[in-house]
mmCIF file of C-alpha atoms and ligand atoms in Angstrom:
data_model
loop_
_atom_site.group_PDB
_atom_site.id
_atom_site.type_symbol
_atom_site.label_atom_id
_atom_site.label_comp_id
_atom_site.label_asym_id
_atom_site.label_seq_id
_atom_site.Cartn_x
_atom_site.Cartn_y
_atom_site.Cartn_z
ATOM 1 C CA UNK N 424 -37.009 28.377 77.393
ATOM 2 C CA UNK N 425 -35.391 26.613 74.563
ATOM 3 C CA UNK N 426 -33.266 28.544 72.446
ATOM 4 C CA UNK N 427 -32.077 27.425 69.023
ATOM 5 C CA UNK N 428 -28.247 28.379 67.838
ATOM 6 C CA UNK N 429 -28.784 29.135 64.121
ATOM 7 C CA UNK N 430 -25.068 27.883 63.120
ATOM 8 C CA UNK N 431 -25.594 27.261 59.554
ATOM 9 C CA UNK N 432 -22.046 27.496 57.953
ATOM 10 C CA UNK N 433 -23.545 26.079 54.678
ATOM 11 C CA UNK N 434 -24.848 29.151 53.899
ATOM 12 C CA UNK N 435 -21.359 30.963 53.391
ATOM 13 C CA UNK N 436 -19.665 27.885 51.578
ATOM 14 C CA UNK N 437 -17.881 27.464 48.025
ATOM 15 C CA UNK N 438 -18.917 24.471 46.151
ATOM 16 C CA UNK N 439 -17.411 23.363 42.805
ATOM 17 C CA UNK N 440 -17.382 20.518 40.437
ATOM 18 C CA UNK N 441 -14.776 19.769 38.400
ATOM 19 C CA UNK N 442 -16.278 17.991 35.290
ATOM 20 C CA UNK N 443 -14.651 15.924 32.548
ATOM 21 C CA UNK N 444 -13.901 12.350 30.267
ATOM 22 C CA UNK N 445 -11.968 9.447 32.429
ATOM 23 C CA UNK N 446 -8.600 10.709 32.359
ATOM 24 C CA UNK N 447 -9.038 14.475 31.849
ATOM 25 C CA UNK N 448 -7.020 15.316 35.130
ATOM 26 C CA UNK N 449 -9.928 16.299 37.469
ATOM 27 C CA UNK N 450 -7.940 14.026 40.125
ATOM 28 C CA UNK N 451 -5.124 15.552 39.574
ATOM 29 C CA UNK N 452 -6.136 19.050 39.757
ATOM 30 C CA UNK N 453 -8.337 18.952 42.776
ATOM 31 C CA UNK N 454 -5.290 17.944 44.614
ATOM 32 C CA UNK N 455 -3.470 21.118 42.990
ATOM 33 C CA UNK N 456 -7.217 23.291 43.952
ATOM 34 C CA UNK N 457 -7.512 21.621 47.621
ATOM 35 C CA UNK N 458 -4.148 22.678 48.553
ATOM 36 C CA UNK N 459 -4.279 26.305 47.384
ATOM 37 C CA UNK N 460 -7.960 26.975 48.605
ATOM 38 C CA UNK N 461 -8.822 24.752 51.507
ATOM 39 C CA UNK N 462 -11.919 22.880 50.397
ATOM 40 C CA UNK N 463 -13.119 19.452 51.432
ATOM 41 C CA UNK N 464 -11.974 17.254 48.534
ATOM 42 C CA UNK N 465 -14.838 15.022 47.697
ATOM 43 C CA UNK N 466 -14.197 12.296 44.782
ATOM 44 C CA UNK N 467 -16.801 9.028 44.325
ATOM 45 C CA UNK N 468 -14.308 6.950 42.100
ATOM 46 C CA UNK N 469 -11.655 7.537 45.810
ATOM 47 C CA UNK N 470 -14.512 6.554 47.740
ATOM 48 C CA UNK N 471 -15.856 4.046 45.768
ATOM 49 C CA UNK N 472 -11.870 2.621 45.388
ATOM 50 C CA UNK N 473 -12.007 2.434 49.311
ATOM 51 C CA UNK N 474 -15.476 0.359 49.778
ATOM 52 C CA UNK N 475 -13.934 -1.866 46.995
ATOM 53 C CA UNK N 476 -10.402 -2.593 48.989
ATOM 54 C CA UNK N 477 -12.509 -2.879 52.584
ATOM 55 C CA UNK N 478 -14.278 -5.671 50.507
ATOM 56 C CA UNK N 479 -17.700 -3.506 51.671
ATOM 57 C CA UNK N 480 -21.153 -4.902 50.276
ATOM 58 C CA UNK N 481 -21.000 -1.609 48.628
ATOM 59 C CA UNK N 482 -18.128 -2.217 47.464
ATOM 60 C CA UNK N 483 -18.237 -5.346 46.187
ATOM 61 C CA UNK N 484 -21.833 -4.124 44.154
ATOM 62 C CA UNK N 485 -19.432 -1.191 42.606
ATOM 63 C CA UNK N 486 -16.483 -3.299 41.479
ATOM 64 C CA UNK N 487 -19.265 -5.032 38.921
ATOM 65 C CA UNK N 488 -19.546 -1.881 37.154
ATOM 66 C CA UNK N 489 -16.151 -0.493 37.830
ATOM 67 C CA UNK N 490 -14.591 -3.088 35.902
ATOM 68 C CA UNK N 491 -16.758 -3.295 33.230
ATOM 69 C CA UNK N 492 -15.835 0.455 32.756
ATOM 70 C CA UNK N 493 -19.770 1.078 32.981
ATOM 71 C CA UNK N 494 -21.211 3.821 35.899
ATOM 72 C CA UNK N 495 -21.947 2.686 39.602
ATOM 73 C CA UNK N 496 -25.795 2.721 39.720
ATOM 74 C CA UNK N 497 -27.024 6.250 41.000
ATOM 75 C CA UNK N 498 -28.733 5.356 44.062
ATOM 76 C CA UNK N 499 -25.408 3.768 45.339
ATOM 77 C CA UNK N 500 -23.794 6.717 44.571
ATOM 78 C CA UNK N 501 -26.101 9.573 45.826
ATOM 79 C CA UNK N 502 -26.339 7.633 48.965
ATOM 80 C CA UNK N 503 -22.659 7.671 49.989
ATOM 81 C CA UNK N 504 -22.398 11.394 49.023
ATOM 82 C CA UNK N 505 -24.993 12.694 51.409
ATOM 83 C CA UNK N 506 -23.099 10.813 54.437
ATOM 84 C CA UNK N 507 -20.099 12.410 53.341
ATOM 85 C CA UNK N 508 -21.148 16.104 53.787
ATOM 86 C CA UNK N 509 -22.790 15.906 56.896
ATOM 87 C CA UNK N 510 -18.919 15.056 58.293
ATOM 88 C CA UNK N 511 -17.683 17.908 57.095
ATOM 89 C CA UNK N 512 -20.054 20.866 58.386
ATOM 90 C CA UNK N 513 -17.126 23.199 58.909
ATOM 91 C CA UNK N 514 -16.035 22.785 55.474
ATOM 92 C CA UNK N 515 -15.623 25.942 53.490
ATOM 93 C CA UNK N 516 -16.951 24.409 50.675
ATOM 94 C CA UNK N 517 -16.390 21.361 48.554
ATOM 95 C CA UNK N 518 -14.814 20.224 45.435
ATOM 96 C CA UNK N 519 -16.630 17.246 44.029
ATOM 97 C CA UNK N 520 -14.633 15.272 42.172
ATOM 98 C CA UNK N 521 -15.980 12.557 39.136
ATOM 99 C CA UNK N 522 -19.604 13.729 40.357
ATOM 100 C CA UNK N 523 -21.953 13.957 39.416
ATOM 101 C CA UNK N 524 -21.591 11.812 36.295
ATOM 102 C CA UNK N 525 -25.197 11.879 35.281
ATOM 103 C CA UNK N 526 -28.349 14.028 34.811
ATOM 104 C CA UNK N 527 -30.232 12.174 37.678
ATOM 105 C CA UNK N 528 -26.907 12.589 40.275
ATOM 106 C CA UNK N 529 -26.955 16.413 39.365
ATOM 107 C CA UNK N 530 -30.698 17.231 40.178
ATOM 108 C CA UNK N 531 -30.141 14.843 43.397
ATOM 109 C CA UNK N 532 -26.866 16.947 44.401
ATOM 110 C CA UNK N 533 -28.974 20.227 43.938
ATOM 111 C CA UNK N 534 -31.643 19.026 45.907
ATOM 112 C CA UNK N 535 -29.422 17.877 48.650
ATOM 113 C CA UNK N 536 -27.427 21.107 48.640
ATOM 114 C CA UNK N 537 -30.551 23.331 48.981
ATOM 115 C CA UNK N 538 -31.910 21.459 52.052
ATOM 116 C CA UNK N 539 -28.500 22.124 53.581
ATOM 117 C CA UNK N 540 -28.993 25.806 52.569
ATOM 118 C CA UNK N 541 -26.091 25.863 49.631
ATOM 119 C CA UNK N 542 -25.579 25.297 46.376
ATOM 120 C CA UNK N 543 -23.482 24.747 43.627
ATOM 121 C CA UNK N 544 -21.110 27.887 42.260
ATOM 122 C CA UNK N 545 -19.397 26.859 39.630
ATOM 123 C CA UNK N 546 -18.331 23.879 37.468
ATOM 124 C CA UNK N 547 -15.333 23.773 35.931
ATOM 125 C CA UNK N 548 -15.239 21.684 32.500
ATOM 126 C CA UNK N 549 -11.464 19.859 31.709
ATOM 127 C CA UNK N 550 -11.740 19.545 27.746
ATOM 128 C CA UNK N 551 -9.143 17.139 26.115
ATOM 129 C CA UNK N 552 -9.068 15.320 23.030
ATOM 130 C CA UNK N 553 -9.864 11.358 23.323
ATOM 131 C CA UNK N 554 -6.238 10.062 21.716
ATOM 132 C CA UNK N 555 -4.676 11.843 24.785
ATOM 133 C CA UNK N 556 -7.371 10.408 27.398
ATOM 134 C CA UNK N 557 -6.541 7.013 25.350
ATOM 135 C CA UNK N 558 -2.703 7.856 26.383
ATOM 136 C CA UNK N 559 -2.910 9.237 29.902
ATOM 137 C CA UNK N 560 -4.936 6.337 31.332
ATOM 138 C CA UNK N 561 -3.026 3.870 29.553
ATOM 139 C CA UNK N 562 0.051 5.108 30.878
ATOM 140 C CA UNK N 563 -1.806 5.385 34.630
ATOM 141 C CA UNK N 564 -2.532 1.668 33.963
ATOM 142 C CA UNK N 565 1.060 0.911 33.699
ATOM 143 C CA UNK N 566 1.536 1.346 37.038
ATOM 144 C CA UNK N 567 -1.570 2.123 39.315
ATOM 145 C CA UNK N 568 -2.566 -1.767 38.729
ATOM 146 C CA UNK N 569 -5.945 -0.143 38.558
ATOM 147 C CA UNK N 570 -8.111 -3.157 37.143
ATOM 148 C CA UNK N 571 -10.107 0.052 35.218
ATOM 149 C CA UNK N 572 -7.140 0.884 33.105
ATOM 150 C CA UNK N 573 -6.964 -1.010 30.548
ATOM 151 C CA UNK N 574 -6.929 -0.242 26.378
ATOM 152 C CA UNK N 575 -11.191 -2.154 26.503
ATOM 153 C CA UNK N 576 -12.246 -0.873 29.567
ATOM 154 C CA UNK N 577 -11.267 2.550 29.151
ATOM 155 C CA UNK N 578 -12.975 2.955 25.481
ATOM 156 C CA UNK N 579 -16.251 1.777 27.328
ATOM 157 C CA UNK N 580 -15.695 3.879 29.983
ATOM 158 C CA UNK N 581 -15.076 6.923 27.178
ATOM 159 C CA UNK N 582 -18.423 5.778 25.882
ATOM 160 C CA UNK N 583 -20.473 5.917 29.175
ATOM 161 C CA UNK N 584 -19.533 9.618 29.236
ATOM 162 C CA UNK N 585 -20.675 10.201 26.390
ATOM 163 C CA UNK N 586 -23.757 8.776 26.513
ATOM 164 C CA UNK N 587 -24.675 9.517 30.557
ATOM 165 C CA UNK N 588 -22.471 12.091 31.573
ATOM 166 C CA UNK N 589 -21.696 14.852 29.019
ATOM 167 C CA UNK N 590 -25.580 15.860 29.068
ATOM 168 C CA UNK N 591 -24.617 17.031 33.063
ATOM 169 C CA UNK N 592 -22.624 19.886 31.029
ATOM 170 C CA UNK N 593 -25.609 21.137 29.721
ATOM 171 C CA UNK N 594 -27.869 20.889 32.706
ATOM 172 C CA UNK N 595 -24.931 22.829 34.575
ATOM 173 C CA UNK N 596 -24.569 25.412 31.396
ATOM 174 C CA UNK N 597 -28.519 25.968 31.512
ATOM 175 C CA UNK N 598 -27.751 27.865 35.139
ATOM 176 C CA UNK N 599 -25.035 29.606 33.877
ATOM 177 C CA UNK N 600 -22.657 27.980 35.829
ATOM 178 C CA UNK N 601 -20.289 26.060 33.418
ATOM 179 C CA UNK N 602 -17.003 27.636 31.850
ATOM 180 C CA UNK N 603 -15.082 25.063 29.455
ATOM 181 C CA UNK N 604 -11.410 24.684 30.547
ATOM 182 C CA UNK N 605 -8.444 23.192 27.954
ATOM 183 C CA UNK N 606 -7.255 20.502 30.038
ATOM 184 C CA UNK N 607 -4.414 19.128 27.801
ATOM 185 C CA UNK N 608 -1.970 21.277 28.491
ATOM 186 C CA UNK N 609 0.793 20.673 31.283
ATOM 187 C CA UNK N 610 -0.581 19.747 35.004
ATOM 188 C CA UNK N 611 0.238 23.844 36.352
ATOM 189 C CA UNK N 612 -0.609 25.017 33.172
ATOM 190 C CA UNK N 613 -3.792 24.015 33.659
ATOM 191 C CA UNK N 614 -4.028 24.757 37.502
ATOM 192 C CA UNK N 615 -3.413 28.137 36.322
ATOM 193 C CA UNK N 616 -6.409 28.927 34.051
ATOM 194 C CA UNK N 617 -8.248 26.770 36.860
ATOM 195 C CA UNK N 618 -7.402 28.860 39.817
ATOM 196 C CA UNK N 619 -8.078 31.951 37.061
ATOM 197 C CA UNK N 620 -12.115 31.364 37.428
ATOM 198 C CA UNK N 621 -11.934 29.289 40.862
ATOM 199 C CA UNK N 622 -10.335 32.828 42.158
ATOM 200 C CA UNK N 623 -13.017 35.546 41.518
ATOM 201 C CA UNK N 624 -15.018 33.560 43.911
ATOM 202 C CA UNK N 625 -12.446 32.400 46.819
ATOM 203 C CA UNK N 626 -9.216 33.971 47.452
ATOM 204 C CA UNK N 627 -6.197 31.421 47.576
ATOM 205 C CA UNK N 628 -5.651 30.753 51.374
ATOM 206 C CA UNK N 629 -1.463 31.378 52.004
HETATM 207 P P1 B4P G 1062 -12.651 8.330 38.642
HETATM 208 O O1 B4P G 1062 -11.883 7.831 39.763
HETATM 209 O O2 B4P G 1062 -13.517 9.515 38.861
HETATM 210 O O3 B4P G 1062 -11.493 8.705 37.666
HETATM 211 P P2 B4P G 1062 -11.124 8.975 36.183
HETATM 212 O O4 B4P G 1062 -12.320 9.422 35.413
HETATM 213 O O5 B4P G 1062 -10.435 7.737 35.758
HETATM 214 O O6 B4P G 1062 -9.982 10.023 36.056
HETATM 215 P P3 B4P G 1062 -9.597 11.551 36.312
HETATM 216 O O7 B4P G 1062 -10.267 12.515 35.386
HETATM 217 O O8 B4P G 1062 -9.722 11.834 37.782
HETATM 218 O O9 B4P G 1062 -8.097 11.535 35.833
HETATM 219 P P4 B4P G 1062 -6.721 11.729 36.596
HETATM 220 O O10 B4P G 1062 -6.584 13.065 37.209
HETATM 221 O O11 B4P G 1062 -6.500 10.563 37.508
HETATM 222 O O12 B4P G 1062 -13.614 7.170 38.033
HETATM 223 C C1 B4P G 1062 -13.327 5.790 38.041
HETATM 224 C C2 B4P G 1062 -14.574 4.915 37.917
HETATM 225 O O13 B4P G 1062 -15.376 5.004 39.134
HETATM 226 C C3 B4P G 1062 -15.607 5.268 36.828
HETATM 227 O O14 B4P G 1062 -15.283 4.695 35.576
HETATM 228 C C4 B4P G 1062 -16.944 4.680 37.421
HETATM 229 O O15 B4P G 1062 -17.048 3.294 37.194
HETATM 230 C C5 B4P G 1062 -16.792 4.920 38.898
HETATM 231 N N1 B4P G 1062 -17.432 6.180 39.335
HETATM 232 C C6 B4P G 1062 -16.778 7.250 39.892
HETATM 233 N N2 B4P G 1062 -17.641 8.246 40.171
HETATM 234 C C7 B4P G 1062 -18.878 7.809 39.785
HETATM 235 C C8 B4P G 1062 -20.186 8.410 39.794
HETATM 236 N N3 B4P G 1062 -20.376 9.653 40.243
HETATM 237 N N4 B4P G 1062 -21.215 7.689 39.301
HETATM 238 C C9 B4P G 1062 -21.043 6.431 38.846
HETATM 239 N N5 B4P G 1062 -19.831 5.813 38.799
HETATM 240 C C10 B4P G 1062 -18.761 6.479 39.255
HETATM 241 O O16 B4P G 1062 -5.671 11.667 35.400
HETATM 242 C C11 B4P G 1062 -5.444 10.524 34.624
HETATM 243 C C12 B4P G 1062 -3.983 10.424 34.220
HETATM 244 O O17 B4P G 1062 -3.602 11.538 33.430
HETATM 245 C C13 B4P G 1062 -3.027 10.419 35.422
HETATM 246 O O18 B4P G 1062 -2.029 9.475 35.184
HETATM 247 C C14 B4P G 1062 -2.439 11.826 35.438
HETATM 248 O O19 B4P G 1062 -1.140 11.885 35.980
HETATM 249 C C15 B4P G 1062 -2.449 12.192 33.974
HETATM 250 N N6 B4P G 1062 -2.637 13.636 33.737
HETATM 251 C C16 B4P G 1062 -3.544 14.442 34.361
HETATM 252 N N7 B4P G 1062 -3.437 15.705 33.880
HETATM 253 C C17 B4P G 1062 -2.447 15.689 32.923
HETATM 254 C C18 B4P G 1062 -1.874 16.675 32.056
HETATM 255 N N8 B4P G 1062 -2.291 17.954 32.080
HETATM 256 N N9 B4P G 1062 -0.903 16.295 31.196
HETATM 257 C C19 B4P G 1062 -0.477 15.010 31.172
HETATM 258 N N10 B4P G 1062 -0.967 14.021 31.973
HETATM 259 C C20 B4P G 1062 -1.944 14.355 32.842
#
C-alpha cells in the first residue's frame, strides 16, 4: 500500500507584496522586513538584474525593456516567478518585491498561489511624491551605474506605473487587502509603520 505524506507547508505561510513607483523604497524595506520576520525575499527587478549580468537569453530579452525604462513582458516574468517558489517550499512565506507590476501578473500570482494552496495576505502600498522618486533614483544612479537610472529613463519608467501598474492597487484594494503606507519619511521610520500592519499577522522572529 501506497501512502501519501500530506506535507503541505503552503497552507500555513505569510505572503506579502510590497507595492509602489520606481524608487519608493520597496528594496530597501524588504531587506529591513526579511531580516526581522524571516520570509523568502522575492524581487523580479534582482532577478531580472542577475539573468541580465549572466548574459541569459532571458536576460538579454529583459535588458530591451529595462533600459528603455518600459516593463519586462509578463509572460517572461510570470514564468521565472513560478520556478522560484517551488525552491523555497519551507519558506514561511514570501515577500514579493516590484511584483506584480500589472493587472495580468496579479491574477497569474493568485492563480499560482491557490494551486499551491496559499494566497496573498496583505499588500503593503509605499506612497511618495514623484519630485522625491525623481531625487532618490537620481541619486541611486550616481553610483549604482544602474543603466535604468537615469533623469529619461526614470520619467518613462514613472509613466509605465502609472499607466500598467497602479491599477494592481485597486485589484488588491477590491479584496480588502491593501493599506496605503507614507513612504517618504526616513528608511526606519518607515520600517516602523511597515512592521505596524506586517505584525498583526506574523510576530517578529528574535
Ligand atoms: P526594481 O528593481 O523593482 O526597482 P525600483 O522600482 O527601481 O526601485 P525600488 O522601489 O525597489 O526602490 P529602492 O528601494 O531601490 O525595477 C527595475 C526595473 O525592472 C523596472 O523598471 C522594470 O523594467 C523591471 N521589472 C522589475 N520587476 C518587473 C515586473 N514584475 N514586471 C515587469 N518588469 C519588471 O530605493 C531607491 C532609492 O531610494 C535608493 O537609493 C534608496 O536608498 C533610496 N531610499 C529608499 N527609501 C528611502 C527613504 N525613506 N528616504 C530616502 N531615501 C530612500
Amino acid at each position: 500500500m501506497v501512502i501519501f505524506a500530506l506535507h503541505n507547508n503552503f497552507l500555513y505561510m505569510f505572503n506579502l507584496v510590497l507595492f509602489g513607483p520606481p524608487g519608493s523604497g520597496k528594496g530597501t524595506q524588504s531587506e529591513n522586513i526579511v531580516k526581522t520576520y524571516k520570509l523568502q525575499h522575492i524581487s523580479t527587478g534582482d532577478l531580472l538584474r542577475d539573468e541580465v549580468t549572466r548574459h541569459t537569453p532571458l536576460g538579454t530579452e529583459a535588458k530591451k525593456y529595462m533600459d528603455q525604462g518600459l516593463l519586462v513582458p509578463d509572460e517572461v516574468v510570470i514564468g521565472m516567478i513560478s520556478g522560484k517558489i517551488d525552491d523555497m517550499p519551507d519558506a514561511r512565506g514570501f515577500i514579493f518585491d516590484g511584483f506584480p507590476r500589472t493587472r495580468p501578473q496579479a491574477e497569474a500570482l493568485d492563480k499560482l498561489l491557490e494551486f499551491k494552496g496559499t494566497k496573498i495576505n496583505l499588500v503593503l502600498a509605499l506612497e511618495v511624491p514623484e519630485p522625491e522618486l525623481i531625487k532618490r533614483l537620481i541619486g541611486r544612479g550616481e553610483t549604482s551605474g544602474r543603466s535604468d537610472d537615469t533623469e529619461e529613463v526614470i520619467t518613462k519608467r514613472i509613466k509605465e506605473y502609472h499607466q500598467k501598474t497602479q491599477p494592481v492597487a485597486s485589484y488588491y484594494d477590491e479584496q480588502g487587502k491593501l493599506e496605503r503606507v507614507v513612504g517618504n519619511h526616513t528608511i526606519p521610520e518607515t520600517f516602523k509603520t511597515l512592521s505596524k500592519h506586517v505584525t498583526k499577522y506574523l510576530l517578529p522572529v528574535a
